[in-house]
Structures are given as structure tokens and as C-alpha cells.
PDB file of C-alpha atoms in Angstrom:
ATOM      1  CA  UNK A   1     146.747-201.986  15.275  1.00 69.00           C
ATOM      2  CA  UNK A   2     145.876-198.423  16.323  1.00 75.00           C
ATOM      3  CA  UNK A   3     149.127-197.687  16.565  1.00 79.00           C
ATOM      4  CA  UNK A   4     149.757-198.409  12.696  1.00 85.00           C
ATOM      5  CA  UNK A   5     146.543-196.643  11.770  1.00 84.00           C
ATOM      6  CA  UNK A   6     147.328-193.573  13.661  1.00 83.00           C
ATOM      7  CA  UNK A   7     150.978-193.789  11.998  1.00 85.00           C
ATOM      8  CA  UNK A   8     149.709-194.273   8.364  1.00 88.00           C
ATOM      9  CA  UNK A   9     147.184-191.469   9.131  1.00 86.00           C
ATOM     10  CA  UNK A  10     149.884-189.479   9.986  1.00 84.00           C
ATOM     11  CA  UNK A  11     151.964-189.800   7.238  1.00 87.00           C
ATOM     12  CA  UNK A  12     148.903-189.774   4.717  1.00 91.00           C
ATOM     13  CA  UNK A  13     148.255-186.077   5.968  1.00 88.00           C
ATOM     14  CA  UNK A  14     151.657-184.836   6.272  1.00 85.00           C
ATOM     15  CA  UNK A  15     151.615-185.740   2.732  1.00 90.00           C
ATOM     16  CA  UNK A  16     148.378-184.040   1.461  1.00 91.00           C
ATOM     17  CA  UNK A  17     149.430-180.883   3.109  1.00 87.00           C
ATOM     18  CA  UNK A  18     153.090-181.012   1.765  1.00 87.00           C
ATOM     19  CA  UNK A  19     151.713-181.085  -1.973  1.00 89.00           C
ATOM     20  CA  UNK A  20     148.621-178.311  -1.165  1.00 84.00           C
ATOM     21  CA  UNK A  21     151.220-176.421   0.326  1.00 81.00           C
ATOM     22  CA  UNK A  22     153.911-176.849  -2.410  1.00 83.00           C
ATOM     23  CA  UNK A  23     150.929-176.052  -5.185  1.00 79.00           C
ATOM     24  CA  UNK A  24     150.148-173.078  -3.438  1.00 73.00           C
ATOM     25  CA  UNK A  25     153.180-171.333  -2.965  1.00 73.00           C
ATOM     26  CA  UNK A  26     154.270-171.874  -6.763  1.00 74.00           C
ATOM     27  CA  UNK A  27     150.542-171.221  -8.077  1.00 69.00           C
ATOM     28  CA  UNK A  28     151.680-174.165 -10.080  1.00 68.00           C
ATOM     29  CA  UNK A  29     149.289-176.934 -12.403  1.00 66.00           C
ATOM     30  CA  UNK A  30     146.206-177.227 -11.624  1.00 65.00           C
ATOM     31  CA  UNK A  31     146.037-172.975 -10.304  1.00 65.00           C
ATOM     32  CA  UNK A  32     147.578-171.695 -13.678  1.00 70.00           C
ATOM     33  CA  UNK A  33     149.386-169.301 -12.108  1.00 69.00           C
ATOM     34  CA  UNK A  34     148.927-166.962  -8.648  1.00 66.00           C
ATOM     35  CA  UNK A  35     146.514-164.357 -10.106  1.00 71.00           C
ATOM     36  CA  UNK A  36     143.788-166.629 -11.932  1.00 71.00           C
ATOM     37  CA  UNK A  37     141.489-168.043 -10.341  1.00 72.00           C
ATOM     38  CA  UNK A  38     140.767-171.507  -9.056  1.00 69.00           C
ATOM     39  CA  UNK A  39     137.933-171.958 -10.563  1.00 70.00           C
ATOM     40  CA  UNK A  40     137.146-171.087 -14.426  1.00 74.00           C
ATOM     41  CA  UNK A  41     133.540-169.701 -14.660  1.00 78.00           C
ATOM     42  CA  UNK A  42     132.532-172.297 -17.035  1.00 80.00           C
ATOM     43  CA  UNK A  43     133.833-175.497 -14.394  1.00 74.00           C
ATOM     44  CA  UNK A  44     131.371-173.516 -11.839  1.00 71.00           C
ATOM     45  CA  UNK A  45     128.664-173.380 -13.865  1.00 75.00           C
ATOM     46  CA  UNK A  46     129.067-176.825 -15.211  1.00 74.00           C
ATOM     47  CA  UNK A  47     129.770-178.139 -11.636  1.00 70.00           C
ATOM     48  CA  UNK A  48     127.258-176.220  -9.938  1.00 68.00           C
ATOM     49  CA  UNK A  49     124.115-176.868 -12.301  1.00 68.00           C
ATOM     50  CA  UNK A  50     125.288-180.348 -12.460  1.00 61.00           C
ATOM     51  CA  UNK A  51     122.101-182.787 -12.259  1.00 65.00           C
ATOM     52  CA  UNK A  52     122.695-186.809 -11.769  1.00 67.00           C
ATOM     53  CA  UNK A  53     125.466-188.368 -10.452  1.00 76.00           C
ATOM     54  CA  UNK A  54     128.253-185.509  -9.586  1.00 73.00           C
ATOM     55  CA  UNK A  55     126.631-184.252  -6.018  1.00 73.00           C
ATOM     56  CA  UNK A  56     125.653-187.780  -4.877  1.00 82.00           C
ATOM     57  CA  UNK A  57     128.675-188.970  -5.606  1.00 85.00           C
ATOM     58  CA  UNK A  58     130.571-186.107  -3.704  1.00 82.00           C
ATOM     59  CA  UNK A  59     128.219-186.475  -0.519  1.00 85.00           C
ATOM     60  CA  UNK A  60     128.774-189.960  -0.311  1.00 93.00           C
ATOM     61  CA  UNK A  61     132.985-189.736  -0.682  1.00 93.00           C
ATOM     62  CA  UNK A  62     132.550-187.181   2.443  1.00 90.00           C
ATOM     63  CA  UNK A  63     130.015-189.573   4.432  1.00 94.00           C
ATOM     64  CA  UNK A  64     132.768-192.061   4.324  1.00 96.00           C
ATOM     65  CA  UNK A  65     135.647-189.743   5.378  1.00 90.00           C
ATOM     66  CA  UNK A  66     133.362-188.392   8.216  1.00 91.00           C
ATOM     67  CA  UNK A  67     132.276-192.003   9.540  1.00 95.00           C
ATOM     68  CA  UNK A  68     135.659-193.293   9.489  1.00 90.00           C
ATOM     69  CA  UNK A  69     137.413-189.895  11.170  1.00 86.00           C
ATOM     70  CA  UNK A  70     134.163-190.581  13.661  1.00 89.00           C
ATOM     71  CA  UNK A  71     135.656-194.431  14.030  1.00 89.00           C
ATOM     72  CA  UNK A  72     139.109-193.222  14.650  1.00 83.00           C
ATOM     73  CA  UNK A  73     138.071-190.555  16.943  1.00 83.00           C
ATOM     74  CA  UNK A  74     136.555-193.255  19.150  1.00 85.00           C
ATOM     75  CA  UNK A  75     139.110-195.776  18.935  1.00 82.00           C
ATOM     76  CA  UNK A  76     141.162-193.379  20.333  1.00 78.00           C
ATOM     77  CA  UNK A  77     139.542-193.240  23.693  1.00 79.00           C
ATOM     78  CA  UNK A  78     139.274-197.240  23.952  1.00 73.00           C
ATOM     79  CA  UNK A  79     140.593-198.395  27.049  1.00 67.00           C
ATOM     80  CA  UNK A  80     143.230-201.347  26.339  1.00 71.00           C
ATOM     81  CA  UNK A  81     143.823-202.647  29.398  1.00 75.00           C
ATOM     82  CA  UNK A  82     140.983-204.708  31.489  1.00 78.00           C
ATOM     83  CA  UNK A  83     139.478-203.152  34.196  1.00 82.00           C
ATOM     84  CA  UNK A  84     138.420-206.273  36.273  1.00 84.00           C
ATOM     85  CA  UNK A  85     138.455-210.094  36.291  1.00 83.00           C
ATOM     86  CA  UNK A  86     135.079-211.980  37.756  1.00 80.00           C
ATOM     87  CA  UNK A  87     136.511-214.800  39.729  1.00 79.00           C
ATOM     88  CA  UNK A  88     134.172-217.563  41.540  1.00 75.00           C
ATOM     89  CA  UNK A  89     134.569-217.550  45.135  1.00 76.00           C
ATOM     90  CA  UNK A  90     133.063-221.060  45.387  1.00 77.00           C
ATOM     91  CA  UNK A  91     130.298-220.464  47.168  1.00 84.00           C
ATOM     92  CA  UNK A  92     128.495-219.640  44.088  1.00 81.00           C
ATOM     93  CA  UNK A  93     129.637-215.557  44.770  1.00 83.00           C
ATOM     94  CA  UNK A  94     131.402-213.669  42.334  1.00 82.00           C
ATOM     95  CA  UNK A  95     134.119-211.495  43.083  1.00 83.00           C
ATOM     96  CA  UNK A  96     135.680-208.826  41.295  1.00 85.00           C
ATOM     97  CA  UNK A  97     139.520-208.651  41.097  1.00 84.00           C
ATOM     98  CA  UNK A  98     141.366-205.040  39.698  1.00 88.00           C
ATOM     99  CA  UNK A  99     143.018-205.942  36.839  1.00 86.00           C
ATOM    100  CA  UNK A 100     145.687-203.807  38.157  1.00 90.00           C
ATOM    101  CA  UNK A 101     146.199-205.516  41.046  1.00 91.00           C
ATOM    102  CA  UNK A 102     146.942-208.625  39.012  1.00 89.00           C
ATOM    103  CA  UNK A 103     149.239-206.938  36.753  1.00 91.00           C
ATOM    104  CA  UNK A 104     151.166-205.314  39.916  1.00 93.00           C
ATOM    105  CA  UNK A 105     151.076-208.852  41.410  1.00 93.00           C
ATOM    106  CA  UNK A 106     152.896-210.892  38.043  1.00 93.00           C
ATOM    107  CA  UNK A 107     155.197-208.123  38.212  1.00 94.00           C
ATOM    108  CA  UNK A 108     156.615-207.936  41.850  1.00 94.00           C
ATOM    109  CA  UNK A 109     156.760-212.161  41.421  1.00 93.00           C
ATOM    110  CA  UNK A 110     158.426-211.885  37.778  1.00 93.00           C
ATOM    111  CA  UNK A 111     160.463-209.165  38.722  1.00 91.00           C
ATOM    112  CA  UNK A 112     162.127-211.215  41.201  1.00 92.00           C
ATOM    113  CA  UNK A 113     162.974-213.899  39.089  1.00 91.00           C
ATOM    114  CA  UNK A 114     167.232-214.647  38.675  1.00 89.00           C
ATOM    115  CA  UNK A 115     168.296-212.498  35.143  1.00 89.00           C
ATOM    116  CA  UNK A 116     165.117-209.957  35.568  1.00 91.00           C
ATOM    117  CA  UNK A 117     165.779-206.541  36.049  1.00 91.00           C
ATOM    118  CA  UNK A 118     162.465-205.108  35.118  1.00 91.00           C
ATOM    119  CA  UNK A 119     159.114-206.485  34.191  1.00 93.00           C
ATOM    120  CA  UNK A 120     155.990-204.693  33.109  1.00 93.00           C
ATOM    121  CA  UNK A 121     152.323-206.626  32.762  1.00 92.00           C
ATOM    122  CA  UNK A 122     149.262-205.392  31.217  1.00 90.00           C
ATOM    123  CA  UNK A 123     146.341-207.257  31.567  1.00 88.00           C
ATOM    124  CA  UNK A 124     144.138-207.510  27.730  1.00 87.00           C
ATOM    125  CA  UNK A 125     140.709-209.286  26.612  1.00 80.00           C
ATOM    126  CA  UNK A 126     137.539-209.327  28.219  1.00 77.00           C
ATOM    127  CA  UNK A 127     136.497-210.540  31.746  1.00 68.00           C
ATOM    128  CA  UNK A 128     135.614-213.829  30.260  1.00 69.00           C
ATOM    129  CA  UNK A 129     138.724-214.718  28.471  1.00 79.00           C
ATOM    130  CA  UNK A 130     141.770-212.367  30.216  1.00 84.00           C
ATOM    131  CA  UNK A 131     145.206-212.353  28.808  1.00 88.00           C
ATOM    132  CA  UNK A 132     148.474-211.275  30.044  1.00 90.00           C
ATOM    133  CA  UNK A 133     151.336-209.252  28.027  1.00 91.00           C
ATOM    134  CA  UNK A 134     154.195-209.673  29.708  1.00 93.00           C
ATOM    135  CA  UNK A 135     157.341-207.463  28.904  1.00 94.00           C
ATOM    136  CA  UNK A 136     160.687-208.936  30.645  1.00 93.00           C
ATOM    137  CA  UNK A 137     163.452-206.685  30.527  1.00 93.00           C
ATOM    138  CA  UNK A 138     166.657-209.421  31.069  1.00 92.00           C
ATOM    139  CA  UNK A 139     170.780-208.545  32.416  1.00 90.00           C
ATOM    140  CA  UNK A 140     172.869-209.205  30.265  1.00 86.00           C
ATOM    141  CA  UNK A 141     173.828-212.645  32.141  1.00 86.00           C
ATOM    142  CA  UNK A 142     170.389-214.041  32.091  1.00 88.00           C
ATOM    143  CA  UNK A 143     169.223-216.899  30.197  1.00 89.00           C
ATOM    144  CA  UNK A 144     166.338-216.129  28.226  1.00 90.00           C
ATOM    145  CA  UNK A 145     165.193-220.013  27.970  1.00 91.00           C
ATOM    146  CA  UNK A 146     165.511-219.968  31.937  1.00 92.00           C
ATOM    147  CA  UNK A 147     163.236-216.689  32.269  1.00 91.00           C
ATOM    148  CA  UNK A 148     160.580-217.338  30.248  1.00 91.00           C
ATOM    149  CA  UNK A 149     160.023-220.999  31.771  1.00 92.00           C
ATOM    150  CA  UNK A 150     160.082-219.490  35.411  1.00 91.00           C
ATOM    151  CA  UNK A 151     157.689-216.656  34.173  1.00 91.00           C
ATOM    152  CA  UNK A 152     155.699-219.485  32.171  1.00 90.00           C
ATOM    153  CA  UNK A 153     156.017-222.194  35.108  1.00 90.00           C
ATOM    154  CA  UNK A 154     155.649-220.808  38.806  1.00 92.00           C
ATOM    155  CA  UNK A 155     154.058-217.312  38.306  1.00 92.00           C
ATOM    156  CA  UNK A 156     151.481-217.855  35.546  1.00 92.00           C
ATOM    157  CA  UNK A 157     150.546-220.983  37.683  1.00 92.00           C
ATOM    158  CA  UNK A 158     150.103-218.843  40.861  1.00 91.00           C
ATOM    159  CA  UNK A 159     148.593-215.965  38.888  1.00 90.00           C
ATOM    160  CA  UNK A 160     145.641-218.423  37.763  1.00 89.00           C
ATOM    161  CA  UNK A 161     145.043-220.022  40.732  1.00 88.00           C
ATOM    162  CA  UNK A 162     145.031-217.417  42.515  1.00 84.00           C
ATOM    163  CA  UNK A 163     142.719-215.386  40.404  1.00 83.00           C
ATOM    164  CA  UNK A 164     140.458-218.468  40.615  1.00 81.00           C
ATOM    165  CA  UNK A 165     140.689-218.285  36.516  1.00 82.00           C
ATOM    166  CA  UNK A 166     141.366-221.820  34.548  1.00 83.00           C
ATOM    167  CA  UNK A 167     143.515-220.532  31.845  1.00 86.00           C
ATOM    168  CA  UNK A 168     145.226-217.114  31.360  1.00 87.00           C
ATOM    169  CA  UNK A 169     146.587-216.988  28.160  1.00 90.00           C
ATOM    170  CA  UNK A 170     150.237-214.548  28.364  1.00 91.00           C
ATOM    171  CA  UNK A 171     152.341-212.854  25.388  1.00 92.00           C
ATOM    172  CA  UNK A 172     155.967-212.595  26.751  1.00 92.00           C
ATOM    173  CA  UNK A 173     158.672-210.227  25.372  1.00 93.00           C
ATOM    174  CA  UNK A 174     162.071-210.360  25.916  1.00 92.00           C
ATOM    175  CA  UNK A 175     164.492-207.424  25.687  1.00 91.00           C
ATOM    176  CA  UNK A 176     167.980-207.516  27.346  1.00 88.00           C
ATOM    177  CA  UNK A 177     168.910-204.214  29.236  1.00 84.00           C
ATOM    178  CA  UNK A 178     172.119-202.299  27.640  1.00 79.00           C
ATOM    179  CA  UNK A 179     175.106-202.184  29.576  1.00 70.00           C
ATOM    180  CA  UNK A 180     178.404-201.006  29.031  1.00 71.00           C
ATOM    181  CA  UNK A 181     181.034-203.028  27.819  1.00 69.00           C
ATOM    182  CA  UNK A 182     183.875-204.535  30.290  1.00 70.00           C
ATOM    183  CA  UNK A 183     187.422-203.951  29.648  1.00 73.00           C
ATOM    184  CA  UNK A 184     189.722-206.750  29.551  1.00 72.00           C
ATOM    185  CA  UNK A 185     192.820-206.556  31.176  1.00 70.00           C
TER     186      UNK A 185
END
């Protein structure tokens, strides 16, 4: 989702600076022209003596641009990926497992799968409900049916059990590596 708001934000500015830039190298509608000014001396004086409603309403159009630039500011230094799973040790312990060791872990056991030629993990959620992402890169002779059971079978079962977690919810995404194409002879 960040992603898309960072994109539309993008393209929402490059647009308000295309048109202030385009007004003010013509000195176009609403500058009536490059030598008069922006202002006319009766819209400052109405504007600036202005009781009621006009300043209040200004203020609190710029409180909500500043709280939600604050908002994006700190959603962009949100950490996606989880840090650390608790897992029960059994003897009423708790143990914490990197979340990158688990992610390195489904990878080296996906990525040896028959018809995977790459695989990259991340590890999402919170420590109380983890979830994998799962992006399988495939040859071009793999089945993709065949690859996603083994990733969904064997390794998600030894991934939970052996993270002592009783359900790991994973997104999988298949993409099949480009190869050249063979000549026939």
C-alpha cells in the first residue's frame, strides 16, 4: 500500500509543479501578465483584514497537509519485515528465533526444490501471528502445480514445526525465469 501512496504522491506533485511552473513562465490567468502583481491591493486588504471563517479555514487545510506529510514521513521508516518469532521451548521458556534466519532457512529448502531456480522469503505480521511471502522464481520446464504443492507440503510443514509455531500463514508468487528460445533443427 505504501508503495501506491508514495506513487500517487508522486505523480500528484509532479503535477502541481508542472502547472505552477507552466503559469509562471507564461505569466498567464490567474498572474495577468509578468509585470503585475500577484496580488491586487484590494484582494490583500480584503484577505488580510478578513474576520470569521477565511483564516480558520486556511489553518485547518494546512493542519491536515502537515499531519498527513507527518504520517507519510513515518510510514516511510516502518520496518516490513519481522524481526523475531517467540517460539515455546516446552519447558515453559520462550525463545526468540531471527526472522531472518527463518526466511534464509524456507529459502535454501525451496530453492532446492525440482523447477526452482531462485526463491526469495520475507517474513510479515507480528510475533503472534507470522506470515511468509514467498517469491518462486520457476525454469521454464517446471510445473507450477508441482512447485507450489512441494513449497506448500514439505517446507511450510518443516518451517512450522520447526519454529515450534502452529500455523504460518504463506503468500506464494510464481514467476518463470526468461530464457532464450531453442532453435529447431
Amino acid at each position: 500500500m505504501l508503495r501506491t501512496v508514495n506513487r500517487i504522491l508522486l505523480a500528484v506533485a509532479g503535477a502541481v509543479l508542472l502547472a505552477v511552473g507552466a503559469v509562471v513562465l507564461t505569466g498567464s490567468w490567474p498572474l495577468h501578465g509578468r509585470h503585475a502583481p500577484l496580488l491586487s491591493e484590494q484582494t490583500r486588504g480584503r484577505y488580510w483584514r478578513a474576520d470569521g471563517w477565511w483564516w480558520w479555514a486556511v489553518a485547518a487545510g494546512l493542519a491536515v497537509v502537515v499531519l498527513l506529510a507527518l504520517w507519510w514521513l513515518l510510514s516511510q521508516f516502518r520496518r516490513r519485515r519481522l524481526q523475531a518469532v517467540v517460539v515455546d521451548t516446552g519447558d515453559g521458556e520462550f525463545a526468540m528465533l531471527r526472522g531472518r534466519a527463518l526466511e534464509e532457512a524456507v529459502a535454501a529448502e525451496a530453492g532446492a526444490l525440482d523447477g526452482v531456480a531462485g526463491c526469495r522469503v520475507a517474513l510479515r505480521g507480528r510475533r503472534g501471528s507470522a506470515a511468509l511471502r514467498v517469491a518462486l522464481e520457476l525454469e521454464p520446464h517446471a510445473v507450477p502445480a508441482d512447485a507450489l504443492a512441494a513449497v506448500a507440503g514439505p517446507v511450510l510443514t518443516h518451517a512450522r514445526t520447526s519454529a515450534g509455531l502452529p500455523e504460518l500463514p504463506a503468500e506464494a508468487r510464481l514467476k518463470v525465469t526468461s530464457h532464450r528460445a531453442q532453435r529447431v533443427t
